[in-house]
PDB file of C-alpha atoms and ligand atoms in Angstrom:
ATOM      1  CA  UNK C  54     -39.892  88.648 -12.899  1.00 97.00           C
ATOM      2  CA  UNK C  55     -41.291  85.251 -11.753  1.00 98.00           C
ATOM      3  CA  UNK C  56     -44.784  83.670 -12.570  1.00 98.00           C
ATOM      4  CA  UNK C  57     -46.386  80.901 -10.252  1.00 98.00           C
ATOM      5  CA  UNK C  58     -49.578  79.239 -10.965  1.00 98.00           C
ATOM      6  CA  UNK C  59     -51.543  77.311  -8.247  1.00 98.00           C
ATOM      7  CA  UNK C  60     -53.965  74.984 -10.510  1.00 97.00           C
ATOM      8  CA  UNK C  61     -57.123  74.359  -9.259  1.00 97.00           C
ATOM      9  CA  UNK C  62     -56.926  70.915  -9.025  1.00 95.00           C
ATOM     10  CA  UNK C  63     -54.480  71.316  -5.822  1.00 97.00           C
ATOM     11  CA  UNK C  64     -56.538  74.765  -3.986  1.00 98.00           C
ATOM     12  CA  UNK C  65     -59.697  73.031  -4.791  1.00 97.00           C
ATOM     13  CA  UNK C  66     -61.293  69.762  -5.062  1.00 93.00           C
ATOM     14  CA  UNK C  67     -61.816  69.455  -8.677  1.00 70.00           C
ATOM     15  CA  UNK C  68     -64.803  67.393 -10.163  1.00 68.00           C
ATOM     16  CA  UNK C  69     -67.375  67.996  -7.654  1.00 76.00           C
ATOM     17  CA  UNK C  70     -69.025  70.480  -5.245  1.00 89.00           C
ATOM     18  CA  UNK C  71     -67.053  74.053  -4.551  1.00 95.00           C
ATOM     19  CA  UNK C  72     -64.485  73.408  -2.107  1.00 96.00           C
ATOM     20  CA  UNK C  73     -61.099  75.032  -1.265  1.00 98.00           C
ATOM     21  CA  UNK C  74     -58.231  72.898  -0.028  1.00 97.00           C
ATOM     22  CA  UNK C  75     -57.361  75.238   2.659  1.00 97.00           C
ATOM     23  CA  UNK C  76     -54.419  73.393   3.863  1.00 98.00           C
ATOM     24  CA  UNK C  77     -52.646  73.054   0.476  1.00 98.00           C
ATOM     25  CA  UNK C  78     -53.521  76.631   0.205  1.00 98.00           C
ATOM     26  CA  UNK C  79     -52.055  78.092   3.332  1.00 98.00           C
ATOM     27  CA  UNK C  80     -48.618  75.976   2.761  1.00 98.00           C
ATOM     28  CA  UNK C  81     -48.615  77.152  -0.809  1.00 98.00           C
ATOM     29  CA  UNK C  82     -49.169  80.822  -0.382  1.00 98.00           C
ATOM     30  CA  UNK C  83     -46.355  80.767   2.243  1.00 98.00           C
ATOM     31  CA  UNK C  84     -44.070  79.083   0.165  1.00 98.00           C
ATOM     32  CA  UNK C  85     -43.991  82.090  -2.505  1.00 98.00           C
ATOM     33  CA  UNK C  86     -44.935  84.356   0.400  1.00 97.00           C
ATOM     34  CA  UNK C  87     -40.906  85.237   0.596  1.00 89.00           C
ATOM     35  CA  UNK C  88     -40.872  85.595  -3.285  1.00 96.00           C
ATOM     36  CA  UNK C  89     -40.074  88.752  -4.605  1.00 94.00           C
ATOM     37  CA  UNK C  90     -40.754  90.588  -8.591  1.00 97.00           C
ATOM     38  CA  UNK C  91     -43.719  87.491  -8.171  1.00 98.00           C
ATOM     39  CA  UNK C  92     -47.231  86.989  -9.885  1.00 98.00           C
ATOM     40  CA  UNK C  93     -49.482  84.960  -8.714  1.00 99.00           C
ATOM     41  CA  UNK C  94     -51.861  83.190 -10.786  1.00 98.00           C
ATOM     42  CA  UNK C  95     -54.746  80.653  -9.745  1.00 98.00           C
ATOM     43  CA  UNK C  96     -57.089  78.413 -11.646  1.00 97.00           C
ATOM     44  CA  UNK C  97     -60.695  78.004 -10.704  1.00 97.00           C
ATOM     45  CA  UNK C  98     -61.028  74.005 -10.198  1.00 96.00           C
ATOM     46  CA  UNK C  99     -64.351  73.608  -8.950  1.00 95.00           C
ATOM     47  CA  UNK C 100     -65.523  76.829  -8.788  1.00 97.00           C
ATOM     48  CA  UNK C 101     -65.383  77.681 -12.214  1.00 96.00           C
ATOM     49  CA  UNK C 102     -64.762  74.458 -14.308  1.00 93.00           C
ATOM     50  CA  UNK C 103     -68.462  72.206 -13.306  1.00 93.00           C
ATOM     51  CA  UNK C 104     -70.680  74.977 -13.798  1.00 95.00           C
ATOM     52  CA  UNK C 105     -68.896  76.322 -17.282  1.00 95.00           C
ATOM     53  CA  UNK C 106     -69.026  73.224 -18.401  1.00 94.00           C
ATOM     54  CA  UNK C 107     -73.278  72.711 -17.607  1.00 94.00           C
ATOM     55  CA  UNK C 108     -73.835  75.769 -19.371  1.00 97.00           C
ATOM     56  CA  UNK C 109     -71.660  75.028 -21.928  1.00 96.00           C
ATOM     57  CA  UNK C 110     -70.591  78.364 -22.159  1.00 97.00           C
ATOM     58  CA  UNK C 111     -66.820  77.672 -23.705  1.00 94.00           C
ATOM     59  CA  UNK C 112     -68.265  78.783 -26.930  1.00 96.00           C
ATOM     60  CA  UNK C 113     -69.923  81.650 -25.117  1.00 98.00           C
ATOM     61  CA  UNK C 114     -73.657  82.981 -24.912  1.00 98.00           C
ATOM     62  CA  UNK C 115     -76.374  81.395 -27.397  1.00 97.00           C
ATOM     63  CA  UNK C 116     -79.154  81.373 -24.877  1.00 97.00           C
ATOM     64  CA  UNK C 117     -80.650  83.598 -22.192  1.00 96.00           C
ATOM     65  CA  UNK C 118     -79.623  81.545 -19.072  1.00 95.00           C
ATOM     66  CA  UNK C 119     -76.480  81.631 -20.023  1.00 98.00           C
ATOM     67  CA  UNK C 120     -75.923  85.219 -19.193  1.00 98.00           C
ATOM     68  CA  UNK C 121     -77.071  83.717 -15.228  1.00 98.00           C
ATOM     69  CA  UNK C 122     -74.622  81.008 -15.617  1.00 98.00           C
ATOM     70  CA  UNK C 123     -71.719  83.648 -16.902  1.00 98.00           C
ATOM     71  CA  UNK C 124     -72.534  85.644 -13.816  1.00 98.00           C
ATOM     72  CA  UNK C 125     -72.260  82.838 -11.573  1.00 98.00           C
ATOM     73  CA  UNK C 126     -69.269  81.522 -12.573  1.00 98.00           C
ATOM     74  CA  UNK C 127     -67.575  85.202 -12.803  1.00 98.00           C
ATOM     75  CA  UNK C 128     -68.700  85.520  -8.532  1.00 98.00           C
ATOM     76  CA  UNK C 129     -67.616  82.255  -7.986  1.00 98.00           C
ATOM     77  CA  UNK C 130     -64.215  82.227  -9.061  1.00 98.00           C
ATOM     78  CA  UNK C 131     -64.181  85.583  -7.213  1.00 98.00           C
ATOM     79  CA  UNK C 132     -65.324  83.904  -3.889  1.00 98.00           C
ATOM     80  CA  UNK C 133     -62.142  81.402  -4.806  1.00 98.00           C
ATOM     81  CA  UNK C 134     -59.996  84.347  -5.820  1.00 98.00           C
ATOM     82  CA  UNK C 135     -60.995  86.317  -2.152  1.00 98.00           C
ATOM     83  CA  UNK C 136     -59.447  82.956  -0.541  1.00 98.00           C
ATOM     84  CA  UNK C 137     -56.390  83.247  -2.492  1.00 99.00           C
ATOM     85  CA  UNK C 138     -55.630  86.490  -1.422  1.00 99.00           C
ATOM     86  CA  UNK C 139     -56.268  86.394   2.140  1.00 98.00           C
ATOM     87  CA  UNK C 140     -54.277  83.068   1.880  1.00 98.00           C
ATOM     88  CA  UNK C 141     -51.589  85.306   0.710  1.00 98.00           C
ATOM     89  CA  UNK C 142     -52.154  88.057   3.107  1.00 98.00           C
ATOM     90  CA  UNK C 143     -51.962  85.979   6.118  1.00 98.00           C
ATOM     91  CA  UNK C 144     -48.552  84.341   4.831  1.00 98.00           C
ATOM     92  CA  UNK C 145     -47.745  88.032   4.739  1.00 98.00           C
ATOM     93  CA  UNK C 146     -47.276  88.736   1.273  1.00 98.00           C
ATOM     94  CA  UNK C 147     -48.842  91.752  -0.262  1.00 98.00           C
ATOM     95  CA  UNK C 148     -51.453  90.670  -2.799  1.00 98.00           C
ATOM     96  CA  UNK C 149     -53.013  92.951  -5.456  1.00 98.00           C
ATOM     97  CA  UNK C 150     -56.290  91.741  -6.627  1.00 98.00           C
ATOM     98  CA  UNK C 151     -56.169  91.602 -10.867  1.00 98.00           C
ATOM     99  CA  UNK C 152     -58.382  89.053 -12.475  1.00 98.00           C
ATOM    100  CA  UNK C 153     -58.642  89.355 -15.906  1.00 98.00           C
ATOM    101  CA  UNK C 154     -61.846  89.739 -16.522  1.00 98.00           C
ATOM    102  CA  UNK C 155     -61.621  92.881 -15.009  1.00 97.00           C
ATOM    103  CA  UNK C 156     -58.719  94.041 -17.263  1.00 97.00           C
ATOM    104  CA  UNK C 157     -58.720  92.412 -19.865  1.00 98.00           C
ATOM    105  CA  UNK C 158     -61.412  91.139 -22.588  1.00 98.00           C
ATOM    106  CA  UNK C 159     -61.469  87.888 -25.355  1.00 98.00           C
ATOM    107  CA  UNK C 160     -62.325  87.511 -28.882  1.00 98.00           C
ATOM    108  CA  UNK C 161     -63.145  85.125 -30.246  1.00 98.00           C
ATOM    109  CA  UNK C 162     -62.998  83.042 -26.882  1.00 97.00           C
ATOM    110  CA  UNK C 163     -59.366  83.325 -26.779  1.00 97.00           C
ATOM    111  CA  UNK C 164     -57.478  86.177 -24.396  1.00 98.00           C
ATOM    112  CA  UNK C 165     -57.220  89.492 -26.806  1.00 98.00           C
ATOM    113  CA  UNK C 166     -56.239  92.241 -24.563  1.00 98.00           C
ATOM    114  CA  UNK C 167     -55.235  92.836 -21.110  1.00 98.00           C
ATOM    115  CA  UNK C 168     -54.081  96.078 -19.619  1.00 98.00           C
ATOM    116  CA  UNK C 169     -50.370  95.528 -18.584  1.00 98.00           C
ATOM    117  CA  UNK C 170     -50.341  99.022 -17.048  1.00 98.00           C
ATOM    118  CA  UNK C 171     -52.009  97.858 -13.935  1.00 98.00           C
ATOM    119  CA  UNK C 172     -49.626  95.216 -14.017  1.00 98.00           C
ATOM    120  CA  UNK C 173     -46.680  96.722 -14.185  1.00 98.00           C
ATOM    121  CA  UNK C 174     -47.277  99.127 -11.815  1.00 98.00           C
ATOM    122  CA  UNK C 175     -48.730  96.907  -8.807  1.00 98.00           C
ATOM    123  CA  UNK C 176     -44.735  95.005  -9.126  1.00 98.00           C
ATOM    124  CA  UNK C 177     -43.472  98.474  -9.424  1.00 98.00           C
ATOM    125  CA  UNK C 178     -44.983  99.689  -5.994  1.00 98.00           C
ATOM    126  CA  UNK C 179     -43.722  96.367  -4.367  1.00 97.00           C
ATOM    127  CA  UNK C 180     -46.999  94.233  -4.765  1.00 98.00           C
ATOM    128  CA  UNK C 181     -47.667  90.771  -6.076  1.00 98.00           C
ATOM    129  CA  UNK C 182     -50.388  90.813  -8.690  1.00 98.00           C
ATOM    130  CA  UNK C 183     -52.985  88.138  -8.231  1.00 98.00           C
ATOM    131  CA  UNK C 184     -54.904  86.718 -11.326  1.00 99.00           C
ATOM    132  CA  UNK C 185     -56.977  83.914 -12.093  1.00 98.00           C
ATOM    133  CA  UNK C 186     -58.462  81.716 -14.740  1.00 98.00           C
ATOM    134  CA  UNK C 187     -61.531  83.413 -15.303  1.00 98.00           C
ATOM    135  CA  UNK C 188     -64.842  84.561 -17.491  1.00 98.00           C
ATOM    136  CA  UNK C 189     -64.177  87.060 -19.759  1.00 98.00           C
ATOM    137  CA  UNK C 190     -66.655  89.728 -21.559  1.00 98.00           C
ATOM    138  CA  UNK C 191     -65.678  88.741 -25.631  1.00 98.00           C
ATOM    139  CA  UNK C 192     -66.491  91.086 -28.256  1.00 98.00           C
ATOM    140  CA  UNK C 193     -68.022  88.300 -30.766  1.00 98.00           C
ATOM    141  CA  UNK C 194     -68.953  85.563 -28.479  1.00 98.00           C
ATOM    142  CA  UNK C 195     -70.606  87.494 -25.104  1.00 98.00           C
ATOM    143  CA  UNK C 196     -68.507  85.602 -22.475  1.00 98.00           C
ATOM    144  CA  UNK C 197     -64.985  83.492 -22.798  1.00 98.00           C
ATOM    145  CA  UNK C 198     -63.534  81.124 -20.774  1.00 98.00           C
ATOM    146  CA  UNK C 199     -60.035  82.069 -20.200  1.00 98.00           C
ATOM    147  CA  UNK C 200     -57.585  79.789 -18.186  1.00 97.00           C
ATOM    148  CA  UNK C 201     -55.229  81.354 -16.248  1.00 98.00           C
ATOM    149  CA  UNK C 202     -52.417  79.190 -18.420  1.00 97.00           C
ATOM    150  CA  UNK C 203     -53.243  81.679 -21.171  1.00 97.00           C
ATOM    151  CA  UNK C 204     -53.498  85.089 -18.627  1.00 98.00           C
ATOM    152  CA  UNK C 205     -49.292  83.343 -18.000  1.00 98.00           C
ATOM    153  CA  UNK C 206     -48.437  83.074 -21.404  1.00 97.00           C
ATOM    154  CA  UNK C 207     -49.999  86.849 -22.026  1.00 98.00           C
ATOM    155  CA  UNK C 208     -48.051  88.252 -18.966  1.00 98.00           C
ATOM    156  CA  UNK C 209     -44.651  86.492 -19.978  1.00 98.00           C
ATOM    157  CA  UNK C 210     -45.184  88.019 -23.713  1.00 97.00           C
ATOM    158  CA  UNK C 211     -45.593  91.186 -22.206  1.00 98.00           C
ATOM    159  CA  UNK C 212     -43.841  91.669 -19.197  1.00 98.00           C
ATOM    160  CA  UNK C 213     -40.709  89.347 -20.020  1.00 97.00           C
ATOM    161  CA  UNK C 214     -40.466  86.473 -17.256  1.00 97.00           C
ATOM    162  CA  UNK C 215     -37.736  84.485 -16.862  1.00 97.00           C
ATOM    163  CA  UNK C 216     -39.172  81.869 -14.621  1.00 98.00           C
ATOM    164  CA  UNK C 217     -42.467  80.131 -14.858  1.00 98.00           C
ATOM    165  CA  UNK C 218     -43.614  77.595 -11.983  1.00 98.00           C
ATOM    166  CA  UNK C 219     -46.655  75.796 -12.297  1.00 98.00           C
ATOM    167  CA  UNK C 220     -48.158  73.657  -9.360  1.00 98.00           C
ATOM    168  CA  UNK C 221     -50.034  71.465 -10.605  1.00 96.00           C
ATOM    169  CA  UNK C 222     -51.466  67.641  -8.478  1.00 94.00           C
ATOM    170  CA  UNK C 223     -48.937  65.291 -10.474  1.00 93.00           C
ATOM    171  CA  UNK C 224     -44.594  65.415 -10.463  1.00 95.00           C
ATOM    172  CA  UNK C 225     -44.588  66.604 -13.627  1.00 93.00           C
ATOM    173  CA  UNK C 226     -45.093  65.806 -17.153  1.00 90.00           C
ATOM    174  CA  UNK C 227     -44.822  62.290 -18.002  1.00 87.00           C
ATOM    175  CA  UNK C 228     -44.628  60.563 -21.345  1.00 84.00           C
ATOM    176  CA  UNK C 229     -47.542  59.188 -20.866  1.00 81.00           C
ATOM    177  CA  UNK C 230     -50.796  60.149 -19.009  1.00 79.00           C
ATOM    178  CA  UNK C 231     -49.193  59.338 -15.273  1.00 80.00           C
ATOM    179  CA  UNK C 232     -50.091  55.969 -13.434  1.00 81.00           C
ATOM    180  CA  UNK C 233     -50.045  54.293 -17.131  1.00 83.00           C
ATOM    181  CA  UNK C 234     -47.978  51.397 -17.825  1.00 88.00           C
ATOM    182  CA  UNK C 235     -44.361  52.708 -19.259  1.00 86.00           C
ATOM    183  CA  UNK C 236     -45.524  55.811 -18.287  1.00 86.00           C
ATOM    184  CA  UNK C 237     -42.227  58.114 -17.488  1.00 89.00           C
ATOM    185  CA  UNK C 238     -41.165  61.663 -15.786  1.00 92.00           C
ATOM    186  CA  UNK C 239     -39.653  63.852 -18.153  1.00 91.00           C
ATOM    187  CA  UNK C 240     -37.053  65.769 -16.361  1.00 94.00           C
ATOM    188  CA  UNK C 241     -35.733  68.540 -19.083  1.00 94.00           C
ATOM    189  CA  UNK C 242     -37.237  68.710 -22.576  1.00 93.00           C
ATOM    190  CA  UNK C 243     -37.158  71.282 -25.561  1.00 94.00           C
ATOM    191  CA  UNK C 244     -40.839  73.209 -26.606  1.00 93.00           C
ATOM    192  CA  UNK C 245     -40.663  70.742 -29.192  1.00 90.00           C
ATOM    193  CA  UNK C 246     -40.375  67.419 -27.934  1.00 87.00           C
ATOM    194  CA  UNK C 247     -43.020  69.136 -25.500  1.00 87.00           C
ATOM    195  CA  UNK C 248     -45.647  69.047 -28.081  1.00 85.00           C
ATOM    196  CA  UNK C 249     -44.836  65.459 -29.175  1.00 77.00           C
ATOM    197  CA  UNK C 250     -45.586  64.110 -25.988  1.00 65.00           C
ATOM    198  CA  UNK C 251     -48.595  66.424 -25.166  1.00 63.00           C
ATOM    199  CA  UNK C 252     -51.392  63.295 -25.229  1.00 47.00           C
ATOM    200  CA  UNK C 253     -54.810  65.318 -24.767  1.00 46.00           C
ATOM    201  CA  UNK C 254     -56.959  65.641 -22.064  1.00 42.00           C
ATOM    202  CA  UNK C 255     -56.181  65.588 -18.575  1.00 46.00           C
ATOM    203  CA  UNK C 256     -59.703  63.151 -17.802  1.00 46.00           C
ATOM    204  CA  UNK C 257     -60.995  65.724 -14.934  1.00 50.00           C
ATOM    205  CA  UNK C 258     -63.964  68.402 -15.869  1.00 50.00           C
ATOM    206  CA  UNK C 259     -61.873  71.344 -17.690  1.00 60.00           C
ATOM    207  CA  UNK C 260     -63.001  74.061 -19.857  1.00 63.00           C
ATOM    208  CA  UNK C 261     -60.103  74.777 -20.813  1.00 60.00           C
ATOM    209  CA  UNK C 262     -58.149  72.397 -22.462  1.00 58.00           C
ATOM    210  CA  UNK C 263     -56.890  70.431 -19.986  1.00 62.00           C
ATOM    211  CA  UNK C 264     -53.337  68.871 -20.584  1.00 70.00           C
ATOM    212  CA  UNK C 265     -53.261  69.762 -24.139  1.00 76.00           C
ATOM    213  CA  UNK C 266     -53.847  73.481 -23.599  1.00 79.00           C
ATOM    214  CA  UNK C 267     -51.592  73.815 -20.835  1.00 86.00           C
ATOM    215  CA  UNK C 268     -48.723  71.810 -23.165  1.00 89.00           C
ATOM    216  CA  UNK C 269     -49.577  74.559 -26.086  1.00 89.00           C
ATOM    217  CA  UNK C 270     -48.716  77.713 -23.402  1.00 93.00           C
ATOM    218  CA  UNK C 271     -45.728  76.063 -21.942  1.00 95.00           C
ATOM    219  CA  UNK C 272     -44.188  75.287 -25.251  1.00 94.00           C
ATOM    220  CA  UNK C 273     -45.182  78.932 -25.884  1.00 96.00           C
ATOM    221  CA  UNK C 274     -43.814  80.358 -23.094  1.00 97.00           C
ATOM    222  CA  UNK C 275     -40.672  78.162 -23.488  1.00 97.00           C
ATOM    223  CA  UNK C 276     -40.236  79.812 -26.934  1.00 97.00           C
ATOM    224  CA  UNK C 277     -40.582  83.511 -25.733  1.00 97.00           C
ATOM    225  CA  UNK C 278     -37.292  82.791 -23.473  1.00 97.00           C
ATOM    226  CA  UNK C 279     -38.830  81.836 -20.258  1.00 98.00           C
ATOM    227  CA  UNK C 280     -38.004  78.842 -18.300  1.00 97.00           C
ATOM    228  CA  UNK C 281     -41.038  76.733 -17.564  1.00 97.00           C
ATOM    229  CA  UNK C 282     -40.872  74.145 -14.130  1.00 97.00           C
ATOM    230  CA  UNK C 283     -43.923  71.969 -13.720  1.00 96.00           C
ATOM    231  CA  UNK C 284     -44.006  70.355 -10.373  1.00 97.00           C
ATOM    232  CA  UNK C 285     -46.385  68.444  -7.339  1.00 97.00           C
ATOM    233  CA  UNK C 286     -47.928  71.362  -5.339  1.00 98.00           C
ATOM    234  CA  UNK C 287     -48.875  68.456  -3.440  1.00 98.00           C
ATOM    235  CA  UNK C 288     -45.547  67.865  -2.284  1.00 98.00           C
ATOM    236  CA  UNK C 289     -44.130  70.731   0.325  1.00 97.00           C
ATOM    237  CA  UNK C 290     -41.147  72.738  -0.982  1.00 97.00           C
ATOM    238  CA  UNK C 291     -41.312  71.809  -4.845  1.00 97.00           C
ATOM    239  CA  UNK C 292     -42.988  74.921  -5.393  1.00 98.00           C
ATOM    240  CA  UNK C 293     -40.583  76.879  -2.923  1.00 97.00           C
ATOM    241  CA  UNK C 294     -37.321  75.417  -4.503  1.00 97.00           C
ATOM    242  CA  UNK C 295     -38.758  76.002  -8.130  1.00 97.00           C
ATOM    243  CA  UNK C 296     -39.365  79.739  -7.524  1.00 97.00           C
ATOM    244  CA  UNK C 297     -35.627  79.528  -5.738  1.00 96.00           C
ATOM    245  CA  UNK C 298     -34.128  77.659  -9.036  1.00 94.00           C
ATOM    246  CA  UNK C 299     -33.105  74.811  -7.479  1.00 93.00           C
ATOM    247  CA  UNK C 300     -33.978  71.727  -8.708  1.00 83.00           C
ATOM    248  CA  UNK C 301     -36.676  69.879  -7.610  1.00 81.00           C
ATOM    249  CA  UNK C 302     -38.382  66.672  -8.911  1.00 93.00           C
ATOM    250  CA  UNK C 303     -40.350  67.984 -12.123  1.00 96.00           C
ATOM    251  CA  UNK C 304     -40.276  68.796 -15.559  1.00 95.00           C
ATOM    252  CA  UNK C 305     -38.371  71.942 -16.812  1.00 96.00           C
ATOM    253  CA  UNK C 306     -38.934  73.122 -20.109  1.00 96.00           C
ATOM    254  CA  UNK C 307     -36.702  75.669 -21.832  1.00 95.00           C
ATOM    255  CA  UNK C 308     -36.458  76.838 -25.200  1.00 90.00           C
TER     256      UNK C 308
HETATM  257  C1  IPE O 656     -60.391  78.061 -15.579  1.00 75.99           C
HETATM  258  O1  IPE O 656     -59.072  78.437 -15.326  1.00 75.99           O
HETATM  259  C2  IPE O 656     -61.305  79.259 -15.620  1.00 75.99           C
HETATM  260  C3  IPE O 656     -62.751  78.922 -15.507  1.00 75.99           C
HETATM  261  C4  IPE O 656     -63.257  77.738 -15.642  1.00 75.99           C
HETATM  262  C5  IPE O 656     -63.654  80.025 -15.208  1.00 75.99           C
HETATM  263  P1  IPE O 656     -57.897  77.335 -15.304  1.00 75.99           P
HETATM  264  O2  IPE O 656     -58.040  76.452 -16.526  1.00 75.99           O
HETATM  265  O3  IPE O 656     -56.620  78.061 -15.186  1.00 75.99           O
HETATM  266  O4  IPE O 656     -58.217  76.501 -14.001  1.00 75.99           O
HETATM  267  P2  IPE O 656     -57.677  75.086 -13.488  1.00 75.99           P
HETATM  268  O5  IPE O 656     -56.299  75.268 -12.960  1.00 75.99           O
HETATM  269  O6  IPE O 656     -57.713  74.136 -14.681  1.00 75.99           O
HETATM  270  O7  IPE O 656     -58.654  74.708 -12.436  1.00 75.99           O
END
């Protein structure tokens, strides 16, 4: 089984007003149309990220409005999640619709259970399951914000993947934050020289951690035996020849 994520920053315009990139999202969703034993996982870029972030509702629900806020952000990245799917339809893949919030729950405002059954059974039947970064209900906190980096590293825990591809709006991961002076594209590293070059935040609005967060569930997923390939989204066919195995400009982490 393969995992793909399509980060928000290349479906959306991240930063500012909700907007999908339709034209980045048609090429993308027929370049793992073809793909099978595939799930599909998107973030929510501007349609979840600005208005989590207003509300401030990372650490969950301290004040009435942010139960409105919760809501909104839970439709929104639904309205984003809808375009995914036909996306995917339309490339003629066969998309099942499984956001986590809708199977799964968070403690603690980290991801504590998610039904695999539903899972398991969609790639079973011969569907691709579709998830998302996404709000979650959380049993001390009210609401979470989960990314869908974490709903990956959950799903290659549990289901065993051997590939993980994640599209994200840079070549890879660099040893420094990219466009620096010095700074370089590191083609093959270990989990461990991973976390040594993880440098913090990636300097757009993210709830979730940004760079750091997604360096802590690569190295993780690295670790659990699954190959990790970071590469431009941007670019046609990196994600394509990723999902195929063969070797694209990028970053490939293995443990
Ligand atoms: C974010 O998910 C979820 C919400 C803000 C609701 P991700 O962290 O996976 O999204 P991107 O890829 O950074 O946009």
């Amino acid at each position: 089984m393969m995992l793909v994520k399509l980060g928000g920053s290349i479906i959306t315009r991240k930063g500012g007003a909700k907007q999908v990139r339709r034209d980045v999202l048609r090429r993308l969703a027929h370049e793992v149309a073809a793909v099978p034993e595939l799930i599909v996982l998107h973030g929510a870029g501007s349609f979840g990220h600005t208005l989590a972030k207003k509300a401030g509702l990372k650490q969950g629900i301290a004040r009435p409005s942010q139960f409105h806020a919760a809501s909104l952000v839970s439709a929104d990245v639904r309205t984003l999640h809808v375009e995914v799917l036909r996306a995917l339809q339309a490339a003629k893949a066969r998309p099942f619709s499984m956001p986590p919030g809708q199977v799964g729950f968070a403690r603690g405002g980290q991801l504590a259970v998610m039904a695999m059954g539903p899972f398991r059974l969609a790639l079973q039947q011969g569907f691709t399951p579709v998830s998302c970064g996404d709000v979650l209900l959380d049993e001390q906190q009210g609401v979470a914000i989960v990314s869908a980096d974490a709903v990956a590293l959950h799903l290659a825990r549990e289901l065993g993947a051997e590939r993980m591809v994640f599209a994200t709006d840079v070549d890879g991961i660099y040893t420094a934050p990219p466009g620096k002076p010095g700074a370089e594209l590191i083609e093959h590293c270990s989990p461990d020289a991973l976390r040594k070059h993880v440098l913090g935040g990636s300097g757009k609005t993210d709830v979730t951690g940004g760079m750091a967060g997604k360096g802590q569930a690569i190295a993780a997923m690295a670790e659990l035996g699954c190959e990790v390939w970071v590469v431009n989204g941007l670019k046609p066919g990196r994600v394509r020849d990723a999902l195929r195995g063969k070797d694209p400009v990028g970053t490939i982490v293995r443990g």
